[in-house]
Coordinates of C-alpha atoms and ligand atoms in Angstrom, one line a residue:
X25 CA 0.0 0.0 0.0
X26 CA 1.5 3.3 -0.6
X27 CA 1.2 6.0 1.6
X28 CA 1.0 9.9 1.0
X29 CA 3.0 11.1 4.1
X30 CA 3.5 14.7 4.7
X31 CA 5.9 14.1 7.5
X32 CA 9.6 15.3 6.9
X33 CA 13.0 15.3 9.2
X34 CA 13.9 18.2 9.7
X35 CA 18.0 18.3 8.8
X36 CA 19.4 22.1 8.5
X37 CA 16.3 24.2 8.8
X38 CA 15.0 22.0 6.0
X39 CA 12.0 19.5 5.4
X40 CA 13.6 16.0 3.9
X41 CA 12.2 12.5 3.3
X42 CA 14.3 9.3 3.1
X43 CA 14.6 7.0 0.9
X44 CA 12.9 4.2 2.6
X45 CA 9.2 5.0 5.4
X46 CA 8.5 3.1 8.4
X47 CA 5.1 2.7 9.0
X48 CA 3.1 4.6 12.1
X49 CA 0.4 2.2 13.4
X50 CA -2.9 3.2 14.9
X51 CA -2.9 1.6 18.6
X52 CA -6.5 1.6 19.2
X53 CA -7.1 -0.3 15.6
X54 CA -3.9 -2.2 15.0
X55 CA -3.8 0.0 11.5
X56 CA -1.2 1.8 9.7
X57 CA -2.1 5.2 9.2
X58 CA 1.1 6.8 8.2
X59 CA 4.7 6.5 7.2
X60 CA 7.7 8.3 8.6
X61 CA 11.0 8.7 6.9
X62 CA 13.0 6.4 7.9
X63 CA 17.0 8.1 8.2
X64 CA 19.5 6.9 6.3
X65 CA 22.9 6.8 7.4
X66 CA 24.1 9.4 5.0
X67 CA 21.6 11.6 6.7
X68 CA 22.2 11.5 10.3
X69 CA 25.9 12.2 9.2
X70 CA 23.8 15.6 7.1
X71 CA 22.2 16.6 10.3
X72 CA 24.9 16.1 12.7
X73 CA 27.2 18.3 10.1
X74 CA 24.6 21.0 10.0
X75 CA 24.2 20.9 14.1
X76 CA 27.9 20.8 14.4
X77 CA 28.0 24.2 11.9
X78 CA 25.7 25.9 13.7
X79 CA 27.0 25.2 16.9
X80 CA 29.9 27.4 15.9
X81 CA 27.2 30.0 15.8
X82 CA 24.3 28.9 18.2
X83 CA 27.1 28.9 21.4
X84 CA 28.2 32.9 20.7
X85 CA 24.6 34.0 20.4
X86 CA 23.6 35.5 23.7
X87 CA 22.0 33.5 26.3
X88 CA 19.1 36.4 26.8
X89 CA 18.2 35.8 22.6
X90 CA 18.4 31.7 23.1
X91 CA 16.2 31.7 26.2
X92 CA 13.7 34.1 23.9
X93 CA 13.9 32.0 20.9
X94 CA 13.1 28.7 23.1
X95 CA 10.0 30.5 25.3
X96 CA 9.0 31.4 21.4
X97 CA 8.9 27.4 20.7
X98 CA 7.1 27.3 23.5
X99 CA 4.7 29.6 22.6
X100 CA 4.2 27.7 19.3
X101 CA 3.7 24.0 20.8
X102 CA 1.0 26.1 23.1
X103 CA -0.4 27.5 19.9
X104 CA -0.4 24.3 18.4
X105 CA -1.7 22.3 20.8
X106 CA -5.3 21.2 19.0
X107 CA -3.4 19.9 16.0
X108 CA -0.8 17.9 17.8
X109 CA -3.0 16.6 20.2
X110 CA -5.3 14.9 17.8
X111 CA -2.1 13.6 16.0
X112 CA -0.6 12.5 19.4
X113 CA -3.8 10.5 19.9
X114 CA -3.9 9.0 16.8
X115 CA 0.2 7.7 17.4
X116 CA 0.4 7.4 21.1
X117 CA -3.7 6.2 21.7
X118 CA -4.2 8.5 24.8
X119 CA -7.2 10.3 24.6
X120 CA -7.6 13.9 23.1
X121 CA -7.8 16.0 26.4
X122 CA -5.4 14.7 28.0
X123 CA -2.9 14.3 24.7
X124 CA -3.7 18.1 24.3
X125 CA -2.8 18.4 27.7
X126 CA 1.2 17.2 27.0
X127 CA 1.6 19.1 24.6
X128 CA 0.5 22.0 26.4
X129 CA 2.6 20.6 29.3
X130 CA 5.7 20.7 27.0
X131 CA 5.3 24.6 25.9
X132 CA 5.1 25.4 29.2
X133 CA 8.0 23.5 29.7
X134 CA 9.8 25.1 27.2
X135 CA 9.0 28.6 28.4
X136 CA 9.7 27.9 32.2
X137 CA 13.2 26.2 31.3
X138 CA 13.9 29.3 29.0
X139 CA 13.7 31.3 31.9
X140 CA 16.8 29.7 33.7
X141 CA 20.0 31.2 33.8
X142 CA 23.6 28.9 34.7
X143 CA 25.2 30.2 37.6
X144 CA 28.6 32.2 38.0
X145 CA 30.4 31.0 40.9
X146 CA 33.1 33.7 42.0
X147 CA 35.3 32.0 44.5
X148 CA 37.9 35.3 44.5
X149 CA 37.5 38.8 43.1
X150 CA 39.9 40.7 44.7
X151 CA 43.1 43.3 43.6
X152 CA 45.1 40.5 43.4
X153 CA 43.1 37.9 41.6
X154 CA 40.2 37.0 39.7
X155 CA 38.6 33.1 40.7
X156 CA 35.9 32.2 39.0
X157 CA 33.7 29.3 37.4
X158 CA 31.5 29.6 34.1
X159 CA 29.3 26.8 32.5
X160 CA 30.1 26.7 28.4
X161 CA 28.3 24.4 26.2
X162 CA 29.3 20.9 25.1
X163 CA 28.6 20.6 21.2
X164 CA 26.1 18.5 19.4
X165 CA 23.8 16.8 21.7
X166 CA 22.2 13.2 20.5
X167 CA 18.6 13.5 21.7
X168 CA 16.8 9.8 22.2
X169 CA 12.9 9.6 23.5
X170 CA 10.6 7.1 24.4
X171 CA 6.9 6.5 23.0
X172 CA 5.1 7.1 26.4
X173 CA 5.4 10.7 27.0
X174 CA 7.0 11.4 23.0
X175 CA 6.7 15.2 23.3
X176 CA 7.5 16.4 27.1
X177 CA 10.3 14.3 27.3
X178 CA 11.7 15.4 24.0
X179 CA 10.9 19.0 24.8
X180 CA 12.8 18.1 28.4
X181 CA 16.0 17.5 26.3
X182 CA 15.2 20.4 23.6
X183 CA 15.0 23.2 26.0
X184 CA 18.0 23.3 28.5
X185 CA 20.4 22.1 25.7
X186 CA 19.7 25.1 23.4
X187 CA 19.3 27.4 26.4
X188 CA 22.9 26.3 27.6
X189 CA 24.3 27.2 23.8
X190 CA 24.1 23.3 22.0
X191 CA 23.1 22.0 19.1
X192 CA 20.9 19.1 18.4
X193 CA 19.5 15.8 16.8
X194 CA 16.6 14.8 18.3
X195 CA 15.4 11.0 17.7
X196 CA 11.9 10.6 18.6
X197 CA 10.4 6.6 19.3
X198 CA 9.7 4.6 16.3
X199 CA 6.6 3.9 17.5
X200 CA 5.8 8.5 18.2
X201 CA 7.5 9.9 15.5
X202 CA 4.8 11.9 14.0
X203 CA 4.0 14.6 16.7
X204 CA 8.1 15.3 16.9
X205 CA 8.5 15.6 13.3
X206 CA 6.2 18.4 12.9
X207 CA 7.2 20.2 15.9
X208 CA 10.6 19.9 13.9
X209 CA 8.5 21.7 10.8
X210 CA 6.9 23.9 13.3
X211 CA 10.0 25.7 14.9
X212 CA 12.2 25.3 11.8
X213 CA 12.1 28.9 11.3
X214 CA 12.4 29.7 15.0
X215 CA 16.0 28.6 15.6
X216 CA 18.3 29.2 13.2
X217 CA 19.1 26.0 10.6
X218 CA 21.2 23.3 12.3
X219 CA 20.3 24.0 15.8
X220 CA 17.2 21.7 16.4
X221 CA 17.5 18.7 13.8
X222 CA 14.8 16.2 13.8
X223 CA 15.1 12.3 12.3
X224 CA 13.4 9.3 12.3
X225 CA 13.9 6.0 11.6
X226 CA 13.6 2.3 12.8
X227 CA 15.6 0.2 15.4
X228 CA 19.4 0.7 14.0
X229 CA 19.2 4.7 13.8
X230 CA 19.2 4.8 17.8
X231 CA 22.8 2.2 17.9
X232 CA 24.3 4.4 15.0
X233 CA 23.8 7.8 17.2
X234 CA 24.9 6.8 19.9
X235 CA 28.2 5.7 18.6
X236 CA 28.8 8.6 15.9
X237 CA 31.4 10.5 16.7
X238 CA 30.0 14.2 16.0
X239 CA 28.1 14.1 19.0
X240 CA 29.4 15.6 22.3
X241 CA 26.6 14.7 24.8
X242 CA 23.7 11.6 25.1
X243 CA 20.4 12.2 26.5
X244 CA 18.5 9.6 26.3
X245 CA 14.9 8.7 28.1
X246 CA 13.9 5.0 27.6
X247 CA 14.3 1.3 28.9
X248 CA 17.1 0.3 31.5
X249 CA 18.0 -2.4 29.4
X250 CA 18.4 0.0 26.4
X251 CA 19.8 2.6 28.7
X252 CA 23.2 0.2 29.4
X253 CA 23.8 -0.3 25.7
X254 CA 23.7 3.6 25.0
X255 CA 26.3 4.2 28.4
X256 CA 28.6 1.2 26.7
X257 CA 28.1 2.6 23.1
X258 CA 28.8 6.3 24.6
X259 CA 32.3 5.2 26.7
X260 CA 34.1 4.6 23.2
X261 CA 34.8 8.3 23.2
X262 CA 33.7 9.4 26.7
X263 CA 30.5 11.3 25.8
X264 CA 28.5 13.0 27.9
X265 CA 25.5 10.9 29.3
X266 CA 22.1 11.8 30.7
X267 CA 19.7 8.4 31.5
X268 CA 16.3 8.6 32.2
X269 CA 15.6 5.3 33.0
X270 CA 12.7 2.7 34.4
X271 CA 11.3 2.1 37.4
X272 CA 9.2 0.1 39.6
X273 CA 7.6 2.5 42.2
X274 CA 6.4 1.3 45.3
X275 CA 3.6 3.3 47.2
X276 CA 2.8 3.1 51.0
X277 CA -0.5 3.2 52.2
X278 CA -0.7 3.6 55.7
X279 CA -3.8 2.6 57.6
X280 CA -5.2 6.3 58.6
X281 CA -5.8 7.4 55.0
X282 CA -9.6 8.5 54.6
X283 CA -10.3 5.7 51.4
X284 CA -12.7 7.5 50.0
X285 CA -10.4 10.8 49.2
X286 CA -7.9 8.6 48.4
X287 CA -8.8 6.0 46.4
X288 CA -9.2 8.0 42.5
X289 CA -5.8 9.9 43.0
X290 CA -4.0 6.3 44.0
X291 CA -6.0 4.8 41.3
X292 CA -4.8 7.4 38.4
X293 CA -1.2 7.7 39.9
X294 CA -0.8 3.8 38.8
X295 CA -2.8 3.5 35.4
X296 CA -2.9 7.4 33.9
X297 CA -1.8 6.7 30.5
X298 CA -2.9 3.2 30.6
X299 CA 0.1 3.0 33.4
X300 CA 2.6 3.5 30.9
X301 CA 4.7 6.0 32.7
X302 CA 7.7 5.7 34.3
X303 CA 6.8 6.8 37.6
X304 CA 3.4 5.5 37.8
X305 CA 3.1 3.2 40.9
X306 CA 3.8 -0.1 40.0
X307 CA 4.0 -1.8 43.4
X308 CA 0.6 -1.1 45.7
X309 CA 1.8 -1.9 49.5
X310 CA -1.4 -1.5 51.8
X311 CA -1.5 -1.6 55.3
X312 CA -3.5 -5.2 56.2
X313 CA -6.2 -2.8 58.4
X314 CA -7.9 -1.1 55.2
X315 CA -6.9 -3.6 52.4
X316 CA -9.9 -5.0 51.7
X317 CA -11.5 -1.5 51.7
X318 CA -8.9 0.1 49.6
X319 CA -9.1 -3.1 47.0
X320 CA -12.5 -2.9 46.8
X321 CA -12.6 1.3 45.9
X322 CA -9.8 0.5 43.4
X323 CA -11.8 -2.7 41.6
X324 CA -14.9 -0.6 41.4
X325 CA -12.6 2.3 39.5
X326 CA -11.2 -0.4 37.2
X327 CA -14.8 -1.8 36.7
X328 CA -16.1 2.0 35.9
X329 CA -13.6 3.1 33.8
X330 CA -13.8 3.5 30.1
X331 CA -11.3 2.0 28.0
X332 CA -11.1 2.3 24.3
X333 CA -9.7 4.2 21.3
X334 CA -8.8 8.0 22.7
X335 CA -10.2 9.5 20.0
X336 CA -13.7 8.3 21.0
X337 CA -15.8 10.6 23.5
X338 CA -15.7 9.3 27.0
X339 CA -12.6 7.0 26.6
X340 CA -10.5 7.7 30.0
X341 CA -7.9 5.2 29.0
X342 CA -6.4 4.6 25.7
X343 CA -4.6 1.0 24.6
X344 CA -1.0 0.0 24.7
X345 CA 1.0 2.0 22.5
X346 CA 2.3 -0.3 20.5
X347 CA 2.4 -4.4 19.9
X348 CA 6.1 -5.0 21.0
X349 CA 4.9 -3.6 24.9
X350 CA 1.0 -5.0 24.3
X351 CA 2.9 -8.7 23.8
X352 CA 5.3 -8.0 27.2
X353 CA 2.3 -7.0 29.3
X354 CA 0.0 -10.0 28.0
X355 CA 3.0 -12.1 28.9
X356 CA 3.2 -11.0 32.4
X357 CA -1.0 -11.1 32.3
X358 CA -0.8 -14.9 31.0
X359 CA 2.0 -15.7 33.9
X360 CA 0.1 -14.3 36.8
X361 CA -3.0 -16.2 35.3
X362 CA -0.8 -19.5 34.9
X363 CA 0.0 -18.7 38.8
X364 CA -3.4 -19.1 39.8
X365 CA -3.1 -15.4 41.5
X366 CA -6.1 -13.4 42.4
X367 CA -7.2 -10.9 39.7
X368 CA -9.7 -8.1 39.1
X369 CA -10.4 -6.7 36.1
X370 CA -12.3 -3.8 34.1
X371 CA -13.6 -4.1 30.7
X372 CA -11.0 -3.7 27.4
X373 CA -12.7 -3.8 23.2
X374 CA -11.1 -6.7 21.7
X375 CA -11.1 -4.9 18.2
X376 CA -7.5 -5.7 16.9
X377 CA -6.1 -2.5 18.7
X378 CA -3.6 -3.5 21.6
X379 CA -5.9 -3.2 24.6
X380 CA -5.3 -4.7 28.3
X381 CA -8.2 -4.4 30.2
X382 CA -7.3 -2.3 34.0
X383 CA -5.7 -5.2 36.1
X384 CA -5.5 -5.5 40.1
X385 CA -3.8 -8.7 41.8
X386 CA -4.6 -9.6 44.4
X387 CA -1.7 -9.9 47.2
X388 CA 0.5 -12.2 45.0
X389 CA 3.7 -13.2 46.8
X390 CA 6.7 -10.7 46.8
X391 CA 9.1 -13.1 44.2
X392 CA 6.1 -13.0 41.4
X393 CA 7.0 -11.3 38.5
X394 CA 4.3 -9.3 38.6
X395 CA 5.4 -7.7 41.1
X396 CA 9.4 -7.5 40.7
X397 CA 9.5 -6.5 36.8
X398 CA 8.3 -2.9 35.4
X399 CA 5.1 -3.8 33.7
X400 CA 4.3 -0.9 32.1
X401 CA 0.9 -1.8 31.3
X402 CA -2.2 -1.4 33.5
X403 CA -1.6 -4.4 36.0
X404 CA -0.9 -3.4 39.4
X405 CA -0.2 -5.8 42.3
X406 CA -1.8 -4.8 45.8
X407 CA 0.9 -6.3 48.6
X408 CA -0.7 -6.2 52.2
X409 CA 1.7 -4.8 55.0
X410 CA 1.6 -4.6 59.0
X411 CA 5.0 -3.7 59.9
X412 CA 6.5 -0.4 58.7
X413 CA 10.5 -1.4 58.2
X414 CA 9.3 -5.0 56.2
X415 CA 7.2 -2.5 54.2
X416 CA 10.6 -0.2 53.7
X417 CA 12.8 -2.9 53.0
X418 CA 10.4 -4.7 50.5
X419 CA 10.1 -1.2 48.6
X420 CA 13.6 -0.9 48.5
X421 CA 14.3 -4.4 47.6
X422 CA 14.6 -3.4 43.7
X423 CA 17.4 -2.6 40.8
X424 CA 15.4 0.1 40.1
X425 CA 14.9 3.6 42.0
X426 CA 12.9 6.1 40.2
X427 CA 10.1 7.6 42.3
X428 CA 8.0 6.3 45.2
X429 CA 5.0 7.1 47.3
X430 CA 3.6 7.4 51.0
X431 CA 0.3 8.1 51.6
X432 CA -1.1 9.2 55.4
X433 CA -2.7 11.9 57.7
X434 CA 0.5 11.9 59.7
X435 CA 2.5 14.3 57.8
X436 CA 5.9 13.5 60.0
X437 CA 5.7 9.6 59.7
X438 CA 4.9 10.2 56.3
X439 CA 7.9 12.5 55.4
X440 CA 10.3 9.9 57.7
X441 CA 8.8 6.9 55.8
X442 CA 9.5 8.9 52.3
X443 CA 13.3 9.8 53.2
X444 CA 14.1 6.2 53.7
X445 CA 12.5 5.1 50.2
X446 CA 15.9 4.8 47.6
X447 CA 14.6 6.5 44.6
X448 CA 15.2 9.9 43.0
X449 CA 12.0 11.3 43.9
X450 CA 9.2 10.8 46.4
X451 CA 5.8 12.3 46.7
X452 CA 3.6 12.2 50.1
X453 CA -0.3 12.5 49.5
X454 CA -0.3 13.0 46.2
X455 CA 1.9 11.4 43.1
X456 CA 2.7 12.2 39.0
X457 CA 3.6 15.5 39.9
X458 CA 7.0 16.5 37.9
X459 CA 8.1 20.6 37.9
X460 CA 10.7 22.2 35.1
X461 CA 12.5 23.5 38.0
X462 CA 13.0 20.6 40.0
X463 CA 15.2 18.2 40.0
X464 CA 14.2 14.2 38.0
X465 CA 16.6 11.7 38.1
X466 CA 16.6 8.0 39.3
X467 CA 18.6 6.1 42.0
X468 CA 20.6 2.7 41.0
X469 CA 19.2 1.8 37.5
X470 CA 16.6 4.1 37.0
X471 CA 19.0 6.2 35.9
X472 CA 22.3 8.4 35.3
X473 CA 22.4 11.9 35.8
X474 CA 19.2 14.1 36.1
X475 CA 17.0 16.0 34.2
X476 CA 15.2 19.4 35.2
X477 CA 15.8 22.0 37.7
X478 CA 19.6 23.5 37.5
X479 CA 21.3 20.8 37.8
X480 CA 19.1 19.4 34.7
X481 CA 20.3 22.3 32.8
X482 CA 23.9 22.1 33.9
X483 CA 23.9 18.6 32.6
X484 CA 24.6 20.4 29.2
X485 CA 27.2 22.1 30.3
X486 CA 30.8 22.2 31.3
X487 CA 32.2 23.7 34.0
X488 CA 35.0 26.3 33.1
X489 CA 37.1 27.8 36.5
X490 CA 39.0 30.9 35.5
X491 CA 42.1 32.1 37.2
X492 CA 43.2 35.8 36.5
X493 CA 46.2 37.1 37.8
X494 CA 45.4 40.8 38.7
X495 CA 48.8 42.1 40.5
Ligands
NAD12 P1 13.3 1.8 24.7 O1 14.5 1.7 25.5 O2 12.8 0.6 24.0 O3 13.4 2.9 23.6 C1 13.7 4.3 23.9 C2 14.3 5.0 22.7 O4 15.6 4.4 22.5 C3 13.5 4.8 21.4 O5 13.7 6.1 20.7 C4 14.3 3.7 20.7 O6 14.2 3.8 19.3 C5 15.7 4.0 21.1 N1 16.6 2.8 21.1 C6 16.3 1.5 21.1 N2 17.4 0.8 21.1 C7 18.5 1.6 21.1 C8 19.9 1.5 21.1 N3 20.5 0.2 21.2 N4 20.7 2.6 21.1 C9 20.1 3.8 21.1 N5 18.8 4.0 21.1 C10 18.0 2.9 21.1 O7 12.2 2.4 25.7 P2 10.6 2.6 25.4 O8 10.0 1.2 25.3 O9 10.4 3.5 24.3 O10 10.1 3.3 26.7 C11 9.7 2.7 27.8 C12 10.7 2.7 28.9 O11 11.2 4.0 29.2 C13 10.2 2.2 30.3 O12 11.1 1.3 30.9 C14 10.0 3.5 31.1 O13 10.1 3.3 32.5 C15 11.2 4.3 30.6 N6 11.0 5.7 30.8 C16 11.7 6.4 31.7 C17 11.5 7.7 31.9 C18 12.3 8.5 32.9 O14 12.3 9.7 32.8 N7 13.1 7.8 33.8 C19 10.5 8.4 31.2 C20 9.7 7.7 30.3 C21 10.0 6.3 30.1

């Protein structure tokens, strides 16, 4: 079948197709709708030349006209939003609102990032000396993102690396491409050609960035597993490496939580996007005194909710995004079933789109694999817990430390029961909630390095101390 596709790269301020198109499937139907171009080798080389030319002018331009030129792209994703939410839909399956809603989330993103400035850190400004430390930029930055959240986390990489003075190519998700590759189009004639280079392509593009030489700096939000191949393809010439990683969050519920008000926000926090979001909780540890009640609150969610293709009115949760994931979660689904462990389940079309209707276990033991892998899919174990360090140390008993969760009235048990979690991040009475000016980053192998807040910004930087001999 041939497809009229109207979705370019974007390689030196200009639109360009490939040679060869790798088809864009249709989660909620199972059908191709699209082609992308699929990069060819000669091509990433093109864009990494035209990043690494304008580099030359992108780092000299002053920080105050990069900050405005990247609020500007923000202003345009906001403008844009409509458009590339219904597009977003269509490639990612979540439904409209909240599809719109990311891409809102990303301009705003894009502004508040483009109001940071790197610090100057003077250790010594006297007659006799001048001591002090600047942050310069790297070079050309390799951009990789995943197909969950395709636009904020690309627009998490875009932002501080042009603010700090870098160049780019961003690689958007086989899986996503669409929604990147006309932001590319949109802010073409925003930043000068070369800065912001967008490609796509299938499953070898990713290995042959991360191991081309032009590229200063990896940042790179996806799988653990994928995450060690890009650190081991990144040491051959010591490049610069941001990972954004899995995870497999626990959350605490402590026995004098009011059910009722907590019940939706717990329920969301683990299955918002169909739970295909890296710091969804993935591990449900309830106190053994209101179990029952909480698994009963959560069962009646599941049972209520509507899931189904996002583009349809009243759809709350869309389908796996694509059939590589949909065939990992049905393989956990099929082992927990082989088990003989408790589930409860809502309702899911069987249409030939990759849906997983909302799953709860119930209380499995600790060593299922339901419990100790990332599912990333809507299945969410409920442990019961009495004793509050065995609840700790099971949570912590993971490879992974990326976000976690307490919930309780007690504010100060709560906060002491959140500082002894080992993850980057921990929320208390309330979870999913991410700021441009705070810190993200996971513990053990959820990650390497951090994303967001100064420090996120500074990650596409280098340090440069100054010593100027006055007398
Ligand atoms: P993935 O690792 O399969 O793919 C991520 C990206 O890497 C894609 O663009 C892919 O094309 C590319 N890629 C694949 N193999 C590569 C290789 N060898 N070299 C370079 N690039 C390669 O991940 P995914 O399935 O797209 O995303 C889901 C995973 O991402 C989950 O584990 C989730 O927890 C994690 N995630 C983490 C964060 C975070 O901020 N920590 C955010 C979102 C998702």
């Amino acid at each position: 079948m041939n497809f009229h596709t109207d979705y370019a790269m974007t390689i030196d301020g200009k639109a360009v197709s490939a040679a060869a198109t790798i088809p864009v499937t249709n989660p909620a139907t199972g059908e191709i709708f699209a082609q992308a171009p699929d990069c060819g080798r000669d091509q990433l080389d093109a864009a990494v030349a035209a990043a690494k030319a304008a580099y030359k002018i992108w780092k000299k331009v002053p920080i105050a006209e990069r900050q405005a030129l990247v609020a500007k792209a923000g202003d345009i994703l906001i403008a844009h939003a409509e458009e590339l939410g219904r597009l977003f839909t269509k490639e990612q399956g979540r439904p409209v609102d909240a599809a719109r809603q990311e891409v809102l989330m990303a301009g705003e993103w894009l502004k508040s990032v483009a109001a940071m400035t790197p610090p100057i850190h003077v250790a010594e400004d006297s007659a006799v000396q001048l001591i002090e430390t600047r942050y310069v930029p790297l070079g050309v930055v390799c951009a990789i993102a995943p197909w969950n959240f395709p636009v904020s986390l690309a627009m998490w990489k875009v932002a501080p690396a042009l603010v700090a003075g870098n160049t780019m190519v961003l690689k958007p998700s086989p899986f996503t491409p669409l929604c990147t590759l006309k932001i590319g189009q949109l802010l073409a004639d925003v930043f000068p050609p070369g800065v912001l280079n967008v490609i796509s392509g299938g499953d070898e593009l990713g290995p042959w960035m991360t191991s081309h030489p032009g590229f200063a700096k990896i940042s790179f939000t996806g799988s653990t597993a994928t995450g060690k191949r890009v650190l081991e393809s990144a040491a051959k010439d010591l490049k610069r490496v941001t990972l954004e990683l899995g995870g497999n969050d626990a959350a605490i519920v402590m026995p004098d939580v009011d059910l009722d008000e907590v019940a939706q926000k717990i329920f969301f926090g683990a299955f918002y996007n169909s739970a295909q979001i890296c710091v969804a909780t993935k591990r449900l540890y309830v106190h053994e005194d209101i179990y029952d009640g909480l698994r009963d609150r959560l069962v009646a969610i599941a049972k209520a909710v509507k899931v189904g293709d996002g583009g349809e009115q009243g759809t709350v949760l869309g389908p796996i995004q694509n059939k590589r994931q949909y065939d990992r979660v049905i393989d956990l689904l099929n082992d927990a079933k082989t088990k003989k462990l408790t589930l409860f389940q809502g309702e899911a079309p069987s249409n030939g789109g990759y849906f997983v209707p909302v799953t709860i276990v119930d209380n499995p033991p600790e060593a299922e694999r339901v419990v100790q892998e990332e599912a990333f899919g809507p299945i969410l174990p409920m442990l019961k817990f009495s004793d509050i360090d065995d609840v700790i140390d099971r949570a912590n008993d993971s490879e992974y430390g990326l976000a976690g969760a307490v919930w309780s009235k007690d504010l100060d048990k709560a906060v002491d029961i959140a500082r002894r979690l080992e993850t980057g991040t921990v929320w208390i009475n309330q979870n999913l909630n991410l700021r441009p000016d705070t810190i993200f980053g996971g513990h053990k192998q959820s990650g390497f390095g951090v994303e967001n807040g100064m420090e996120g910004l500074l990650e596409f930087m280098a340090p440069q101390s100054l010593y100027l001999a006055r007398a």
